[in-house]
């Protein structure tokens, strides 16, 4: 058995990104009644890009007394 063609070896391909899947709901509610609901929605296509979310909370250790008045 011989191989007649060589397979080029290069950098590894980037890992596959998994599609987000929301957790499954454990069950249906037991209180309440079913209703008809109309919704106005549309599909949104977002271009592939990096999105950054920052949450900054600055609290001083102790405020001067005159600021609290």
mmCIF file of N, CA and C in Angstrom:
data_model
loop_
_atom_site.group_PDB
_atom_site.id
_atom_site.type_symbol
_atom_site.label_atom_id
_atom_site.label_comp_id
_atom_site.label_asym_id
_atom_site.label_seq_id
_atom_site.Cartn_x
_atom_site.Cartn_y
_atom_site.Cartn_z
ATOM 1 N N UNK A 1 0.853 -1.182 0.000
ATOM 2 C CA UNK A 1 0.000 0.000 0.000
ATOM 3 C C UNK A 1 0.889 1.232 0.000
ATOM 4 N N UNK A 2 0.688 2.124 -0.949
ATOM 5 C CA UNK A 2 1.483 3.349 -0.992
ATOM 6 C C UNK A 2 0.572 4.527 -1.294
ATOM 7 N N UNK A 3 0.988 5.670 -0.812
ATOM 8 C CA UNK A 3 0.237 6.905 -1.055
ATOM 9 C C UNK A 3 0.908 7.654 -2.192
ATOM 10 N N UNK A 4 0.128 8.047 -3.164
ATOM 11 C CA UNK A 4 0.709 8.745 -4.307
ATOM 12 C C UNK A 4 0.636 10.262 -4.168
ATOM 13 N N UNK A 5 -0.161 10.761 -3.225
ATOM 14 C CA UNK A 5 -0.237 12.216 -3.044
ATOM 15 C C UNK A 5 0.040 12.553 -1.587
ATOM 16 N N UNK A 6 0.711 13.647 -1.386
ATOM 17 C CA UNK A 6 1.052 14.082 -0.035
ATOM 18 C C UNK A 6 0.011 15.091 0.441
ATOM 19 N N UNK A 7 -0.268 15.044 1.719
ATOM 20 C CA UNK A 7 -1.202 15.996 2.322
ATOM 21 C C UNK A 7 -0.373 17.099 2.953
ATOM 22 N N UNK A 8 -0.581 18.362 2.537
ATOM 23 C CA UNK A 8 0.199 19.445 3.135
ATOM 24 C C UNK A 8 -0.171 19.632 4.603
ATOM 25 N N UNK A 9 0.847 19.863 5.410
ATOM 26 C CA UNK A 9 0.629 20.096 6.836
ATOM 27 C C UNK A 9 0.844 21.576 7.089
ATOM 28 N N UNK A 10 -0.138 22.203 7.695
ATOM 29 C CA UNK A 10 -0.057 23.635 7.965
ATOM 30 C C UNK A 10 -0.619 23.921 9.343
ATOM 31 N N UNK A 11 -0.899 25.177 9.612
ATOM 32 C CA UNK A 11 -1.467 25.509 10.927
ATOM 33 C C UNK A 11 -2.846 24.866 11.082
ATOM 34 N N UNK A 12 -3.177 24.573 12.324
ATOM 35 C CA UNK A 12 -4.474 23.969 12.600
ATOM 36 C C UNK A 12 -5.589 24.952 12.251
ATOM 37 N N UNK A 13 -6.710 24.469 11.773
ATOM 38 C CA UNK A 13 -7.829 25.378 11.490
ATOM 39 C C UNK A 13 -8.403 25.911 12.800
ATOM 40 N N UNK A 14 -9.026 27.083 12.782
ATOM 41 C CA UNK A 14 -9.600 27.616 14.025
ATOM 42 C C UNK A 14 -10.697 26.682 14.524
ATOM 43 N N UNK A 15 -10.894 26.633 15.851
ATOM 44 C CA UNK A 15 -11.928 25.741 16.381
ATOM 45 C C UNK A 15 -13.310 26.189 15.897
ATOM 46 N N UNK A 16 -14.192 25.232 15.719
ATOM 47 C CA UNK A 16 -15.545 25.552 15.283
ATOM 48 C C UNK A 16 -16.291 26.271 16.398
ATOM 49 N N UNK A 17 -17.015 27.317 16.039
ATOM 50 C CA UNK A 17 -17.796 28.037 17.035
ATOM 51 C C UNK A 17 -19.175 27.401 17.116
ATOM 52 N N UNK A 18 -19.606 27.133 18.325
ATOM 53 C CA UNK A 18 -20.904 26.509 18.512
ATOM 54 C C UNK A 18 -21.996 27.569 18.468
ATOM 55 N N UNK A 19 -23.143 27.193 17.964
ATOM 56 C CA UNK A 19 -24.295 28.082 17.936
ATOM 57 C C UNK A 19 -24.929 28.074 19.319
ATOM 58 N N UNK A 20 -25.285 29.266 19.814
ATOM 59 C CA UNK A 20 -25.892 29.373 21.140
ATOM 60 C C UNK A 20 -27.218 28.627 21.172
ATOM 61 N N UNK A 21 -27.415 27.827 22.198
ATOM 62 C CA UNK A 21 -28.687 27.149 22.403
ATOM 63 C C UNK A 21 -29.178 27.497 23.801
ATOM 64 N N UNK A 22 -30.355 28.085 23.861
ATOM 65 C CA UNK A 22 -30.932 28.441 25.158
ATOM 66 C C UNK A 22 -31.279 27.168 25.924
ATOM 67 N N UNK A 23 -31.193 27.225 27.263
ATOM 68 C CA UNK A 23 -31.546 26.038 28.039
ATOM 69 C C UNK A 23 -33.017 25.676 27.829
ATOM 70 N N UNK A 24 -33.300 24.395 27.861
ATOM 71 C CA UNK A 24 -34.677 23.948 27.679
ATOM 72 C C UNK A 24 -35.505 24.279 28.918
ATOM 73 N N UNK A 25 -36.739 24.619 28.680
ATOM 74 C CA UNK A 25 -37.656 24.924 29.765
ATOM 75 C C UNK A 25 -38.038 23.610 30.452
ATOM 76 N N UNK A 26 -38.040 23.573 31.809
ATOM 77 C CA UNK A 26 -38.288 22.304 32.492
ATOM 78 C C UNK A 26 -39.711 21.766 32.315
ATOM 79 N N UNK A 27 -40.677 22.608 32.142
ATOM 80 C CA UNK A 27 -42.053 22.133 31.995
ATOM 81 C C UNK A 27 -42.989 23.311 31.810
ATOM 82 N N UNK A 28 -44.245 23.021 31.635
ATOM 83 C CA UNK A 28 -45.229 24.082 31.460
ATOM 84 C C UNK A 28 -45.778 24.477 32.820
ATOM 85 N N UNK A 29 -46.261 25.714 32.906
ATOM 86 C CA UNK A 29 -46.832 26.195 34.158
ATOM 87 C C UNK A 29 -48.135 25.483 34.483
ATOM 88 N N UNK A 30 -48.516 25.544 35.731
ATOM 89 C CA UNK A 30 -49.751 24.883 36.157
ATOM 90 C C UNK A 30 -50.814 25.890 36.561
ATOM 91 N N UNK A 31 -50.467 27.169 36.660
ATOM 92 C CA UNK A 31 -51.412 28.205 37.055
ATOM 93 C C UNK A 31 -51.578 29.156 35.880
ATOM 94 N N UNK A 32 -52.784 29.665 35.673
ATOM 95 C CA UNK A 32 -53.005 30.609 34.588
ATOM 96 C C UNK A 32 -53.860 29.998 33.504
ATOM 97 N N UNK A 33 -54.079 30.786 32.445
ATOM 98 C CA UNK A 33 -54.898 30.287 31.342
ATOM 99 C C UNK A 33 -54.241 30.652 30.021
ATOM 100 N N UNK A 34 -54.416 29.853 28.995
ATOM 101 C CA UNK A 34 -53.831 30.152 27.691
ATOM 102 C C UNK A 34 -54.502 31.378 27.072
ATOM 103 N N UNK A 35 -53.731 32.178 26.337
ATOM 104 C CA UNK A 35 -54.255 33.348 25.640
ATOM 105 C C UNK A 35 -53.729 33.344 24.215
ATOM 106 N N UNK A 36 -54.396 34.081 23.324
ATOM 107 C CA UNK A 36 -53.878 34.285 21.980
ATOM 108 C C UNK A 36 -52.991 35.516 22.030
ATOM 109 N N UNK A 37 -51.848 35.429 21.429
ATOM 110 C CA UNK A 37 -50.895 36.526 21.458
ATOM 111 C C UNK A 37 -50.397 36.788 20.048
ATOM 112 N N UNK A 38 -50.481 38.036 19.615
ATOM 113 C CA UNK A 38 -49.928 38.441 18.329
ATOM 114 C C UNK A 38 -48.624 39.171 18.594
ATOM 115 N N UNK A 39 -47.611 38.885 17.822
ATOM 116 C CA UNK A 39 -46.310 39.523 18.014
ATOM 117 C C UNK A 39 -45.833 40.094 16.692
ATOM 118 N N UNK A 40 -45.209 41.244 16.762
ATOM 119 C CA UNK A 40 -44.627 41.882 15.590
ATOM 120 C C UNK A 40 -43.113 41.723 15.722
ATOM 121 N N UNK A 41 -42.537 40.860 14.942
ATOM 122 C CA UNK A 41 -41.101 40.629 15.023
ATOM 123 C C UNK A 41 -40.543 40.424 13.632
ATOM 124 N N UNK A 42 -39.242 40.548 13.520
ATOM 125 C CA UNK A 42 -38.577 40.324 12.250
ATOM 126 C C UNK A 42 -37.177 39.802 12.522
ATOM 127 N N UNK A 43 -36.642 39.090 11.564
ATOM 128 C CA UNK A 43 -35.308 38.521 11.705
ATOM 129 C C UNK A 43 -34.261 39.617 11.521
ATOM 130 N N UNK A 44 -33.260 39.593 12.344
ATOM 131 C CA UNK A 44 -32.173 40.562 12.264
ATOM 132 C C UNK A 44 -30.897 39.803 11.950
ATOM 133 N N UNK A 45 -30.191 40.232 10.938
ATOM 134 C CA UNK A 45 -28.901 39.636 10.611
ATOM 135 C C UNK A 45 -27.808 40.597 11.057
ATOM 136 N N UNK A 46 -26.932 40.110 11.897
ATOM 137 C CA UNK A 46 -25.852 40.930 12.438
ATOM 138 C C UNK A 46 -24.559 40.493 11.772
ATOM 139 N N UNK A 47 -23.777 41.439 11.251
ATOM 140 C CA UNK A 47 -22.515 41.048 10.620
ATOM 141 C C UNK A 47 -21.557 40.458 11.655
ATOM 142 N N UNK A 48 -20.662 39.594 11.182
ATOM 143 C CA UNK A 48 -19.675 39.007 12.092
ATOM 144 C C UNK A 48 -18.704 40.091 12.529
ATOM 145 N N UNK A 49 -18.649 40.346 13.810
ATOM 146 C CA UNK A 49 -17.720 41.318 14.369
ATOM 147 C C UNK A 49 -17.608 41.055 15.862
ATOM 148 N N UNK A 50 -16.588 41.620 16.456
ATOM 149 C CA UNK A 50 -16.414 41.496 17.896
ATOM 150 C C UNK A 50 -17.292 42.533 18.578
ATOM 151 N N UNK A 51 -17.968 42.113 19.630
ATOM 152 C CA UNK A 51 -18.807 43.015 20.412
ATOM 153 C C UNK A 51 -18.282 42.970 21.837
ATOM 154 N N UNK A 52 -18.038 44.123 22.399
ATOM 155 C CA UNK A 52 -17.523 44.218 23.761
ATOM 156 C C UNK A 52 -18.579 44.853 24.649
ATOM 157 N N UNK A 53 -18.730 44.330 25.849
ATOM 158 C CA UNK A 53 -19.673 44.870 26.823
ATOM 159 C C UNK A 53 -18.892 45.153 28.098
ATOM 160 N N UNK A 54 -18.940 46.390 28.539
ATOM 161 C CA UNK A 54 -18.239 46.778 29.755
ATOM 162 C C UNK A 54 -19.257 47.225 30.784
ATOM 163 N N UNK A 55 -19.040 46.844 32.012
ATOM 164 C CA UNK A 55 -19.867 47.302 33.110
ATOM 165 C C UNK A 55 -18.912 47.844 34.164
ATOM 166 N N UNK A 56 -18.996 49.137 34.422
ATOM 167 C CA UNK A 56 -18.071 49.779 35.349
ATOM 168 C C UNK A 56 -18.871 50.356 36.503
ATOM 169 N N UNK A 57 -18.467 50.034 37.714
ATOM 170 C CA UNK A 57 -19.124 50.544 38.910
ATOM 171 C C UNK A 57 -18.031 51.082 39.822
ATOM 172 N N UNK A 58 -17.989 52.395 39.989
ATOM 173 C CA UNK A 58 -16.950 53.020 40.805
ATOM 174 C C UNK A 58 -17.594 53.535 42.076
ATOM 175 N N UNK A 59 -17.122 53.029 43.195
ATOM 176 C CA UNK A 59 -17.624 53.470 44.491
ATOM 177 C C UNK A 59 -16.420 53.816 45.362
ATOM 178 N N UNK A 60 -16.380 55.040 45.875
ATOM 179 C CA UNK A 60 -15.268 55.381 46.775
ATOM 180 C C UNK A 60 -15.415 54.613 48.090
ATOM 181 N N UNK A 61 -14.282 54.422 48.772
ATOM 182 C CA UNK A 61 -14.323 53.726 50.056
ATOM 183 C C UNK A 61 -15.227 54.463 51.038
ATOM 184 N N UNK A 62 -15.046 55.795 51.134
ATOM 185 C CA UNK A 62 -15.858 56.594 52.040
ATOM 186 C C UNK A 62 -15.967 57.997 51.462
ATOM 187 N N UNK A 63 -17.188 58.517 51.365
ATOM 188 C CA UNK A 63 -17.381 59.873 50.852
ATOM 189 C C UNK A 63 -17.094 60.879 51.958
ATOM 190 N N UNK A 64 -16.558 62.053 51.582
ATOM 191 C CA UNK A 64 -16.397 63.106 52.590
ATOM 192 C C UNK A 64 -17.766 63.503 53.138
ATOM 193 N N UNK A 65 -17.789 63.956 54.360
ATOM 194 C CA UNK A 65 -19.048 64.287 55.024
ATOM 195 C C UNK A 65 -19.804 65.385 54.289
ATOM 196 N N UNK A 66 -19.088 66.369 53.737
ATOM 197 C CA UNK A 66 -19.760 67.498 53.089
ATOM 198 C C UNK A 66 -20.482 67.070 51.804
ATOM 199 N N UNK A 67 -20.066 65.976 51.174
ATOM 200 C CA UNK A 67 -20.718 65.500 49.954
ATOM 201 C C UNK A 67 -22.072 64.875 50.284
ATOM 202 N N UNK A 68 -22.195 64.235 51.422
ATOM 203 C CA UNK A 68 -23.425 63.546 51.802
ATOM 204 C C UNK A 68 -24.519 64.491 52.284
ATOM 205 N N UNK A 69 -24.230 65.772 52.452
ATOM 206 C CA UNK A 69 -25.254 66.700 52.965
ATOM 207 C C UNK A 69 -26.109 67.229 51.885
#
